[in-house]
Amino acid sequence: MARLAAGSGDSWEMIHERLSPSTGGRQQDDRWSTWCGNEEEREELGQDDVAPLPAPLPKRLLGTTSITLAPRWQPLPSVAGTTYSTIAPRRQPLPTHIVLLVDVSGSMRIPDVEGGMSRLEAAERCVVHFVEQRARQHPLDRFSLAAFSDRSDILARALDSKSLTQTCSLPVRGSGGTYYRAALASAVELMSSKICEASMPCHVILLSDGRPADSGAAFDFLQDKFLGNGKHAGTCIHGIALGASTQDFTPLQQIACLSGGMFTISSCRIRSLGTAFTTICHTISDSSGTNVTGASFEKVASMQLQEAPDSPTVHKPSRQLRAIAFEPTELSGSFGRRGVARVQAVRTTVAFDGSTFTKHIAESGTVTLRQRPFMRGAMRLVFGFEDQQVTQCGKMVAKLARFVDESLNSIDAVGSCVKSTALAQHFATLFREQVAGRARISFVPSYTYEVTCDNAPCLDSGYKIPRYFCAEPFMPGAFLKYNSNAGYVGEDAMPHFELVQSFTHFTFAASGGKLMIADLQGVAKEDSVLLTDPQVLSLDGSFGPGDLRLQGIGMCLKAHRCGPTCRKLGLEPVTASSLRRICGMDWQEIPGCIGSSAERANALGSSWDCLSSRGLSLGGPRSTAEDGESQVSASSWAHIRIDDTGNVFILQCVEDDDA
């Protein structure tokens, strides 16, 4: 890396021209001015780019509210029952130990990056820039580096950015195979180093361009050290897969998923690899702890003294997670005599014709589940599954709630997932008719299963099979997260990114503003995108615990940026005034709706999907019950209004570039 530190700036220009640390990698252009008809609307929309505080609230929001500017050392005043506004102090970021694991196997020698550059050279340049850019905003961070192939060599131990880039270099030529266990063992050694304080949070970034030769051994090591009661449980391992999106990066994706990290795919281009590192950088910033003097943002935002029974809140109710071990992905399709549970169950299929949901109930039959899950999401565990009556689907997966809570295992909660898919399939058909000639958007079918036998066998660790669960065909390939139900938007370098985002906007317009289909994720191919687990956001909250109602619609609309497909469909860009007409209020006044890019991305990692008070809490990088207390990097400052009933409203958020 020393050979690149001095001249990395020029090579990075084409990456940095469309990336901004304050925008999560989203491209900035002059569309803001073309969307808004006047300066007032531009002021309302551009809150992420507002000038540094102190700055007054807009006059239209002040009313009779009295304003107090609290200095950073001064705690917030107590709630007096009258409406007032104050400013929460910004917390300084804590230093973080970042461990970089770079694949230097023989395949990294392939010169398929633009300009005849090898993958290894591209990786080194992007690592250098990542370290330099990270250090500018977080100068106290420490960086460790290891290069792995058949074995893993530690090249740097907890150095500052300058020392790392000036003294360390990756091998000139890659050689050998790809072995993840050796890389993870180096990460454990580096994290155990006495050079860094034990309290310093640690993140691991693993970059690789191929499938490991030791996926089983690597998984066992991961489960022993990083999951459950392992010494480094709670440490996020972020995966960067270098190659085509159609490649099978399942082992790397599983490592990132189970550890609570971010998984992203980069094509063999400098710009794409730079975007991947930027995504990881923002994820680390959003999940790192911070110091604070005075009141913390979390304490202010959670001051919900009274609430309507059905209104989403920022509380984090305690939920009991199922304690269960995982298994390698390779075993999820094995349904022999060992490691499986067989039960009698009835399958229900749901269809939607534009006005009515119809159910088709099949005859009871024997279904088989693997006893251990191989993946997990924010809400559910994913098991290998077999239903011999649904032979056309091939390999299938069953999705069971991660939580013991009966409300999340009820027919209403499980059935809402299947209803959401049926509704999404209907709107996808309408969308394809409108955008003929573009990549095809479709959704995998989903089924509800009801266990009918009285003495159903238990899964691993005594985990009782719930009475209701859902299942669907398995989706091979790299899994991409395009958006969430709470305003998170993925990186625009994803395949068919603009098309998928326009589908969310289309569903809102085509339904007459009654609902929106968000939380879109799945597998992209050259001419199609296959999506799963959509979340319907409705006005009446009838689509399960992930239905955030008007709040979710407002956050998703505010995060949306129209593109060519929206314009082709005649969809109007969402301005402040149009959102005000739709929602009947300013979006800043939607309870719990936080407008900055950092807050919209606070669901990164393992908890992209937010749940209402009828299910789980809104936001947070990981469940505190699972990973211990964690703090989210929030906006630098926030204007808070508390009404007579004690409800907290986030009126305005301003984020510094280094937040």
XYZ file of C-alpha atoms in Angstrom:
659
model
C 0.000 0.000 0.000
C 2.936 2.284 0.516
C 3.503 2.338 -3.230
C -0.035 3.644 -3.784
C -0.527 6.087 -0.937
C 0.985 9.058 -2.724
C -0.768 8.690 -6.037
C -4.132 7.247 -5.119
C -5.956 10.550 -5.456
C -6.011 10.721 -9.254
C -7.145 7.136 -9.648
C -10.030 7.763 -7.289
C -11.482 10.821 -9.001
C -13.931 8.893 -11.130
C -15.213 7.132 -8.007
C -15.512 10.177 -5.822
C -17.264 12.294 -8.412
C -20.552 10.567 -7.656
C -20.067 9.632 -3.996
C -20.599 11.839 -0.998
C -20.051 10.736 2.603
C -23.221 12.511 3.668
C -25.506 10.805 1.194
C -24.769 7.114 1.579
C -23.268 6.836 -1.902
C -26.252 8.323 -3.735
C -25.520 10.371 -6.816
C -26.113 14.096 -6.403
C -27.311 16.206 -9.308
C -29.532 19.125 -10.144
C -32.768 17.142 -9.966
C -33.548 18.871 -6.668
C -34.054 22.187 -8.449
C -36.083 20.671 -11.285
C -38.456 18.933 -8.888
C -39.273 21.927 -6.724
C -41.177 24.899 -8.010
C -39.855 27.412 -5.477
C -37.178 28.055 -2.910
C -39.426 27.042 -0.016
C -39.862 23.518 -1.348
C -36.142 23.171 -1.999
C -35.518 24.204 1.577
C -37.908 21.545 2.837
C -36.532 18.763 0.662
C -32.856 19.461 1.171
C -32.627 18.927 4.886
C -29.619 16.662 4.619
C -27.724 19.589 3.101
C -28.890 22.373 5.445
C -26.203 24.815 6.589
C -24.560 23.981 9.942
C -26.421 24.884 13.113
C -27.322 27.085 14.867
C -30.167 27.686 12.423
C -33.773 28.663 13.197
C -36.759 26.525 12.392
C -38.744 27.565 9.289
C -41.294 30.233 10.198
C -44.209 28.051 9.124
C -43.231 25.483 11.785
C -42.687 27.882 14.659
C -46.232 29.048 15.460
C -46.380 29.861 19.146
C -43.571 27.472 19.970
C -40.813 28.940 22.101
C -37.244 28.121 21.099
C -34.317 27.406 23.376
C -30.859 26.780 21.973
C -29.109 24.380 24.311
C -25.279 24.498 24.224
C -23.541 21.186 23.752
C -22.681 20.891 27.434
C -26.156 21.756 28.660
C -28.687 18.939 29.217
C -32.175 19.270 27.799
C -34.799 20.826 30.095
C -37.447 18.585 31.571
C -40.834 18.211 29.886
C -43.125 20.903 31.265
C -46.338 19.918 29.527
C -46.273 22.880 27.168
C -45.029 22.821 23.616
C -41.424 23.823 23.162
C -38.451 23.000 21.005
C -34.824 22.408 21.835
C -31.660 21.079 20.241
C -30.025 17.780 21.085
C -26.205 17.923 21.253
C -24.125 16.026 18.762
C -22.145 13.048 19.971
C -18.533 12.580 19.025
C -17.732 9.249 17.331
C -15.822 6.690 19.332
C -12.662 5.218 17.815
C -13.222 1.955 15.938
C -10.850 -0.890 15.144
C -11.344 -1.957 11.509
C -9.829 -5.276 10.408
C -9.347 -5.627 6.635
C -9.082 -9.152 5.201
C -8.099 -9.133 1.516
C -8.176 -12.163 -0.761
C -4.821 -12.563 -2.573
C -5.523 -15.942 -4.175
C -4.550 -16.776 -7.750
C -7.838 -15.526 -9.225
C -7.080 -12.028 -7.946
C -4.323 -11.826 -10.610
C -6.905 -11.682 -13.425
C -6.443 -8.336 -15.267
C -10.142 -7.731 -15.975
C -10.471 -4.299 -14.330
C -10.588 -1.318 -16.690
C -7.197 -0.234 -17.992
C -5.758 -3.753 -17.737
C -5.526 -3.540 -13.952
C -5.639 -6.761 -11.958
C -8.266 -7.356 -9.302
C -5.573 -7.260 -6.634
C -4.324 -3.844 -7.785
C -7.864 -2.492 -7.805
C -8.497 -3.881 -4.329
C -5.322 -2.246 -3.005
C -6.179 1.150 -4.442
C -9.670 1.069 -2.987
C -8.424 -0.123 0.410
C -5.980 2.798 0.497
C -8.670 5.298 -0.330
C -11.102 3.753 2.161
C -8.545 4.046 4.967
C -7.637 7.638 4.048
C -11.240 8.781 3.717
C -12.287 7.008 6.899
C -9.450 8.624 8.842
C -10.478 12.121 7.733
C -13.817 11.742 9.450
C -12.700 9.378 12.236
C -9.055 10.211 12.982
C -8.949 8.007 16.074
C -9.783 4.821 14.178
C -7.220 2.049 13.995
C -6.709 -0.317 11.059
C -5.392 -3.858 10.828
C -4.666 -5.725 7.604
C -4.297 -9.374 6.636
C -3.810 -10.972 3.193
C -5.161 -14.503 2.787
C -5.155 -17.321 0.256
C -4.103 -20.854 1.355
C -2.867 -19.195 4.517
C -3.287 -15.763 6.074
C -0.473 -13.283 6.712
C -0.966 -10.359 9.091
C 0.525 -7.219 7.545
C -0.526 -4.541 10.036
C -1.749 -4.463 13.628
C -3.947 -1.580 14.792
C -2.118 1.196 12.937
C -3.326 4.702 12.207
C -4.181 5.442 8.593
C -0.894 7.146 7.737
C 1.232 4.305 9.092
C -0.863 1.707 7.300
C -0.797 3.334 3.866
C 2.914 4.227 4.044
C 4.356 1.003 5.414
C 2.111 -1.853 4.260
C 1.682 -3.409 0.817
C -0.302 -6.343 -0.471
C 1.548 -9.044 -2.463
C 2.326 -8.016 -6.035
C 0.929 -11.264 -7.460
C -1.853 -13.406 -6.098
C -1.374 -17.156 -5.698
C -3.000 -20.188 -4.098
C -6.611 -20.972 -3.246
C -9.257 -19.187 -1.166
C -9.579 -20.239 2.471
C -11.871 -18.191 4.715
C -11.024 -19.969 7.966
C -7.455 -18.735 7.892
C -8.705 -15.195 7.280
C -11.186 -15.348 10.163
C -8.472 -16.771 12.448
C -6.306 -13.740 11.637
C -9.243 -11.456 12.464
C -9.623 -13.123 15.866
C -5.898 -12.714 16.540
C -5.978 -9.057 15.556
C -9.059 -8.330 17.656
C -7.423 -10.001 20.641
C -4.377 -7.764 20.348
C -3.584 -5.707 23.448
C -2.657 -2.751 21.240
C -6.320 -1.714 21.063
C -8.468 -1.101 24.107
C -10.846 -3.920 24.911
C -13.780 -1.481 24.839
C -13.020 -0.306 21.289
C -15.715 -1.562 18.905
C -14.413 -3.685 16.043
C -15.632 -4.306 12.497
C -14.223 -6.829 10.029
C -14.261 -6.304 6.241
C -13.647 -9.425 4.129
C -13.036 -8.891 0.410
C -12.978 -11.933 -1.863
C -13.629 -12.793 -5.511
C -14.524 -16.456 -5.226
C -16.079 -19.320 -3.331
C -13.865 -20.676 -0.533
C -12.443 -24.165 -0.642
C -13.138 -24.614 3.089
C -16.693 -23.311 3.486
C -17.544 -25.959 6.094
C -14.486 -25.320 8.259
C -14.940 -21.562 7.916
C -18.577 -21.813 9.011
C -17.713 -23.914 12.084
C -15.067 -21.359 13.070
C -17.547 -18.508 12.545
C -20.150 -20.162 14.753
C -17.621 -20.920 17.474
C -16.040 -17.453 17.637
C -18.564 -14.938 16.277
C -22.053 -16.352 16.964
C -24.000 -17.374 20.051
C -21.747 -17.277 23.114
C -18.518 -16.939 21.130
C -15.829 -14.606 22.421
C -16.382 -12.158 19.569
C -20.165 -12.516 19.250
C -21.646 -9.201 18.155
C -18.704 -8.293 15.923
C -19.971 -7.484 12.440
C -18.213 -9.090 9.484
C -18.940 -7.135 6.298
C -18.494 -8.942 2.992
C -17.457 -7.445 -0.349
C -17.857 -9.884 -3.221
C -15.750 -8.907 -6.238
C -17.175 -10.274 -9.494
C -20.398 -10.647 -11.464
C -23.708 -10.451 -9.588
C -24.640 -13.846 -11.057
C -21.748 -15.588 -9.270
C -22.443 -17.708 -6.228
C -21.140 -15.855 -3.181
C -23.382 -17.742 -0.748
C -20.658 -18.549 1.865
C -19.545 -14.919 2.083
C -23.122 -13.705 2.185
C -23.923 -16.168 4.967
C -20.958 -14.987 7.032
C -22.062 -11.355 6.700
C -25.731 -12.127 7.329
C -25.275 -14.236 10.454
C -22.753 -11.860 12.037
C -25.024 -8.846 11.463
C -22.776 -7.270 8.842
C -23.380 -5.800 5.402
C -22.961 -7.834 2.226
C -22.402 -6.043 -1.066
C -21.336 -7.044 -4.574
C -18.884 -5.118 -6.716
C -18.296 -5.578 -10.399
C -14.706 -5.583 -11.659
C -14.593 -1.797 -11.935
C -12.835 0.725 -9.733
C -15.953 2.825 -9.349
C -18.106 -0.118 -8.310
C -15.539 -1.364 -5.805
C -15.250 2.149 -4.394
C -19.024 2.268 -3.953
C -18.890 -1.041 -2.069
C -16.316 0.312 0.376
C -18.355 3.499 0.795
C -21.434 1.441 1.648
C -19.502 -0.484 4.288
C -18.053 2.756 5.656
C -21.517 4.224 6.177
C -22.723 1.014 7.770
C -19.871 1.130 10.285
C -20.568 4.793 11.047
C -24.277 4.162 11.550
C -23.684 1.310 14.000
C -20.702 2.624 15.984
C -21.065 3.942 19.496
C -20.413 7.578 20.287
C -19.595 9.759 23.245
C -22.060 12.390 24.339
C -22.269 15.206 26.789
C -25.723 16.155 27.926
C -28.678 14.342 26.452
C -28.295 11.649 23.858
C -30.400 11.539 20.719
C -31.869 8.169 21.691
C -33.137 9.458 25.016
C -34.816 12.433 23.373
C -36.405 10.390 20.601
C -37.768 7.771 23.009
C -39.583 10.239 25.272
C -43.007 8.842 24.395
C -45.024 9.388 27.551
C -48.364 8.493 26.009
C -49.236 6.988 22.681
C -52.167 5.814 20.645
C -52.523 2.017 20.771
C -51.880 1.577 17.053
C -49.311 4.301 16.447
C -45.694 3.334 15.681
C -43.199 4.469 18.302
C -39.471 4.485 18.789
C -39.643 2.232 21.833
C -37.695 -1.021 21.847
C -39.892 -3.550 23.671
C -38.065 -6.555 25.016
C -38.540 -9.579 22.768
C -37.188 -13.034 23.452
C -35.089 -14.416 20.627
C -35.009 -18.118 19.934
C -31.625 -19.527 20.937
C -30.605 -21.711 18.012
C -27.460 -22.714 16.123
C -27.067 -22.404 12.343
C -25.833 -24.793 9.663
C -23.856 -24.306 6.427
C -25.880 -23.456 3.339
C -24.762 -26.667 1.648
C -26.764 -28.752 4.138
C -30.020 -26.831 3.678
C -31.038 -29.002 0.724
C -30.419 -32.378 2.377
C -33.587 -34.190 3.533
C -32.406 -37.647 4.565
C -32.905 -39.229 7.953
C -30.635 -37.001 9.973
C -31.000 -33.334 10.859
C -34.631 -33.016 9.714
C -38.119 -32.798 11.223
C -41.220 -34.090 9.436
C -44.749 -32.867 10.204
C -48.237 -32.962 8.744
C -49.306 -29.555 7.457
C -51.911 -27.847 5.275
C -50.718 -25.445 2.569
C -52.691 -22.305 1.688
C -52.139 -20.244 -1.463
C -53.379 -16.645 -1.709
C -54.103 -14.724 -4.925
C -55.185 -11.112 -5.526
C -57.167 -9.982 -8.596
C -57.110 -6.238 -7.993
C -59.995 -6.109 -5.566
C -60.289 -9.397 -3.672
C -57.979 -11.891 -1.985
C -58.840 -15.524 -2.665
C -57.490 -18.574 -0.856
C -56.849 -22.065 -2.133
C -56.358 -24.700 0.571
C -54.584 -27.921 -0.404
C -54.944 -31.319 1.233
C -52.851 -32.081 4.281
C -49.478 -33.619 3.511
C -46.047 -34.349 4.946
C -43.490 -31.554 4.834
C -39.859 -31.644 5.933
C -37.786 -28.929 7.616
C -34.092 -28.896 8.352
C -33.602 -28.712 12.124
C -31.237 -25.758 11.890
C -31.606 -22.516 9.933
C -28.910 -21.410 7.502
C -29.824 -17.711 7.200
C -31.719 -15.070 9.125
C -33.390 -11.749 8.477
C -34.570 -8.999 10.773
C -37.721 -10.905 11.655
C -37.378 -14.528 10.580
C -35.086 -17.543 10.449
C -34.617 -19.353 7.130
C -34.653 -23.176 7.051
C -34.223 -25.679 4.267
C -37.697 -27.022 3.406
C -39.340 -29.704 1.285
C -42.965 -30.133 0.235
C -43.319 -33.000 -2.230
C -46.712 -31.685 -3.344
C -45.032 -28.531 -4.718
C -42.533 -30.249 -6.997
C -42.468 -27.426 -9.572
C -40.675 -25.165 -7.082
C -37.627 -27.379 -6.662
C -35.640 -26.430 -3.573
C -37.652 -24.455 -1.026
C -37.100 -22.542 2.207
C -39.327 -22.130 5.253
C -39.362 -18.854 7.192
C -40.115 -19.018 10.904
C -40.236 -16.093 13.332
C -37.007 -15.357 15.197
C -38.981 -14.376 18.256
C -40.918 -16.465 20.755
C -43.642 -13.801 20.968
C -46.966 -15.415 20.044
C -48.179 -12.325 18.166
C -45.377 -12.788 15.610
C -46.221 -16.483 15.174
C -49.974 -16.018 14.734
C -51.910 -16.632 11.539
C -52.411 -12.872 11.193
C -48.671 -12.132 11.233
C -47.713 -15.089 9.038
C -50.630 -14.638 6.675
C -49.801 -10.953 6.158
C -46.503 -11.938 4.530
C -48.315 -14.117 1.994
C -50.929 -11.410 1.365
C -48.151 -8.876 0.750
C -46.596 -11.174 -1.848
C -49.941 -11.740 -3.605
C -50.549 -7.998 -3.774
C -47.010 -7.402 -5.048
C -47.466 -10.009 -7.782
C -50.600 -8.205 -8.991
C -48.876 -4.804 -9.152
C -45.808 -6.366 -10.793
C -48.052 -7.587 -13.620
C -49.456 -4.071 -14.088
C -45.954 -2.611 -13.956
C -44.594 -4.982 -16.612
C -47.399 -3.953 -18.967
C -46.415 -0.306 -18.563
C -42.649 -0.768 -19.000
C -42.544 -3.396 -21.742
C -39.030 -3.961 -23.038
C -37.346 -3.317 -19.700
C -36.029 -5.909 -17.270
C -38.792 -8.063 -15.823
C -39.741 -7.554 -12.150
C -41.441 -10.531 -10.524
C -41.993 -12.013 -7.061
C -41.543 -15.591 -5.921
C -44.806 -17.238 -4.767
C -45.307 -17.615 -1.024
C -47.391 -20.182 0.876
C -48.831 -20.385 4.386
C -48.492 -23.687 6.255
C -50.522 -24.792 9.265
C -49.151 -27.707 11.272
C -51.990 -30.148 11.933
C -50.325 -32.900 13.986
C -50.540 -32.688 17.787
C -47.051 -33.931 18.663
C -44.855 -32.115 16.196
C -41.113 -32.802 16.668
C -38.863 -30.038 17.900
C -36.138 -28.400 15.901
C -32.584 -27.866 17.153
C -32.154 -26.684 20.765
C -35.726 -27.685 21.632
C -37.175 -25.060 19.286
C -40.833 -26.017 18.893
C -42.172 -25.728 15.362
C -44.800 -22.967 15.456
C -48.287 -23.790 14.303
C -48.050 -21.326 11.408
C -45.135 -20.512 9.118
C -44.622 -19.602 5.478
C -42.459 -21.108 2.745
C -41.364 -20.204 -0.765
C -38.991 -21.370 -3.524
C -35.293 -20.958 -2.817
C -33.608 -18.110 -4.715
C -30.023 -18.953 -5.738
C -27.626 -16.099 -6.371
C -26.409 -12.967 -4.637
C -29.102 -11.345 -2.516
C -29.520 -7.562 -2.950
C -31.428 -5.133 -0.714
C -32.969 -2.325 -2.801
C -35.018 -0.519 -0.153
C -36.763 -1.022 3.189
C -40.106 -0.189 4.725
C -38.643 2.748 6.649
C -36.888 4.933 4.073
C -33.597 3.090 3.542
C -32.492 3.076 -0.121
C -29.655 0.880 -1.413
C -26.739 1.896 -3.571
C -27.526 3.013 -7.118
C -24.784 0.760 -8.496
C -27.040 -2.279 -7.991
C -28.334 -3.936 -11.175
C -31.749 -2.539 -12.207
C -31.657 -0.174 -9.213
C -33.661 2.632 -10.848
C -36.295 0.232 -12.204
C -36.932 -1.343 -8.793
C -37.186 2.040 -7.059
C -39.685 3.222 -9.664
C -41.835 0.145 -8.930
C -42.265 1.335 -5.334
C -43.387 4.760 -6.605
C -45.660 3.115 -9.184
C -47.528 1.054 -6.569
C -48.304 4.180 -4.582
C -49.663 6.019 -7.629
C -51.529 3.017 -9.078
C -53.313 2.402 -5.761
C -54.460 6.002 -5.546
C -52.249 6.667 -2.536
C -53.871 3.909 -0.488
C -50.775 1.714 -0.195
C -47.155 1.270 -1.199
C -45.040 -1.841 -1.768
C -41.558 -1.450 -0.294
C -38.868 -3.521 1.420
C -37.765 -4.892 -1.938
C -34.941 -7.435 -2.018
C -33.948 -10.332 -4.189
C -31.676 -11.636 -6.921
C -30.880 -9.693 -10.095
C -30.033 -11.168 -13.467
C -29.276 -9.529 -16.794
C -32.877 -9.194 -17.911
C -34.876 -9.748 -14.724
C -35.162 -9.139 -11.003
C -36.719 -11.816 -8.793
C -37.901 -10.323 -5.505
C -39.133 -11.777 -2.234
C -40.570 -10.730 1.133
C -42.130 -7.396 0.081
C -43.825 -5.283 2.719
C -47.103 -3.514 1.959
C -47.507 -0.155 3.696
C -51.186 0.690 4.003
C -53.321 3.398 5.577
C -55.037 0.989 7.970
C -52.030 -1.148 8.940
C -53.602 -4.406 7.770
C -50.404 -6.059 6.499
C -48.704 -7.265 9.646
C -46.162 -5.877 12.119
C -43.979 -4.465 9.318
C -46.806 -2.247 8.033
C -45.799 1.194 9.310
C -48.866 2.837 7.814
C -48.657 6.526 6.935
C -45.322 6.896 8.693
C -43.670 4.269 6.504
C -45.217 5.709 3.336
C -43.960 9.168 4.247
C -40.405 7.986 4.933
C -40.233 5.962 1.702
C -41.617 8.795 -0.415
C -39.186 11.250 1.107
C -36.244 8.960 0.325
C -37.363 8.271 -3.255
C -35.632 9.926 -6.217
C -37.474 9.722 -9.540
C -35.566 8.504 -12.596
C -36.212 7.759 -16.288
C -38.771 5.025 -15.571
C -40.838 7.272 -13.305
C -40.820 9.950 -15.987
C -41.804 7.423 -18.655
C -44.758 6.342 -16.527
C -45.778 9.943 -15.915
C -45.228 9.681 -12.171
C -44.941 13.059 -10.510
C -41.819 13.667 -8.407
C -42.570 13.817 -4.704
C -42.127 17.373 -3.475
C -42.699 18.774 -0.012
C -46.054 20.233 -1.023
C -47.280 17.022 -2.700
C -46.311 14.949 0.318
C -48.116 17.455 2.505
C -51.236 16.972 0.389
C -50.915 13.186 0.552
C -50.165 12.883 4.253
C -52.147 15.873 5.448
C -49.158 17.140 7.437
C -45.518 18.095 7.052
C -43.387 14.972 6.877
C -41.155 16.404 9.593
C -44.145 16.166 11.921
C -44.868 12.480 11.354
C -44.087 10.969 14.787
C -40.734 9.221 14.744
C -40.058 10.199 11.120
C -36.456 11.308 11.056
C -35.384 12.983 7.882
C -31.612 12.772 7.573
C -29.825 10.198 5.465
C -28.152 8.729 8.544
C -31.501 8.124 10.232
C -33.056 6.703 7.084
C -30.181 4.238 7.000
C -30.346 3.351 10.701
C -31.837 -0.006 9.828
C -28.703 -1.230 8.054
C -27.068 -4.508 8.940
C -29.324 -7.251 10.227
C -32.345 -5.062 10.951
C -33.185 -3.255 7.743
C -36.856 -3.922 8.276
C -38.628 -1.854 10.921
C -41.587 -3.077 12.938
C -44.430 -1.086 14.413
C -45.408 -1.114 18.066
C -47.703 -4.024 17.190
C -44.552 -6.060 16.516
C -41.049 -4.782 17.253
C -39.370 -1.399 17.545
C -38.722 1.137 14.832
C -35.118 1.035 13.750
C -31.875 0.154 15.481
C -28.986 -1.660 13.835
C -29.548 -4.942 15.681
C -31.811 -6.308 18.343
C -30.455 -5.335 21.739
C -31.686 -8.642 23.102
C -29.356 -10.443 20.735
C -26.294 -8.279 20.447
C -26.273 -6.215 23.599
C -26.776 -2.484 23.871
C -25.760 -0.633 20.729
C -25.984 2.995 19.739
C -26.865 4.330 16.341
C -25.029 7.201 14.732
C -27.846 9.704 14.431
C -28.116 13.205 13.030
C -25.836 15.784 14.557
C -28.708 17.960 15.774
C -32.463 17.693 15.940
C -35.305 20.123 16.615
C -37.732 18.415 18.956
C -41.368 19.376 19.630
C -43.349 17.796 22.438
C -47.109 18.228 22.419
C -49.487 18.404 25.351
C -49.870 14.634 25.481
C -46.141 14.003 25.618
C -45.686 12.834 22.013
C -42.314 13.710 20.531
C -42.090 15.145 16.998
C -38.823 15.443 15.093
C -39.325 18.765 13.303
C -35.960 19.151 11.643
C -32.715 17.197 11.483
C -29.368 18.482 10.276
C -26.436 16.192 9.628
C -22.811 17.259 9.488
C -20.667 15.640 6.804
C -18.654 13.801 9.425
C -21.599 12.525 11.423
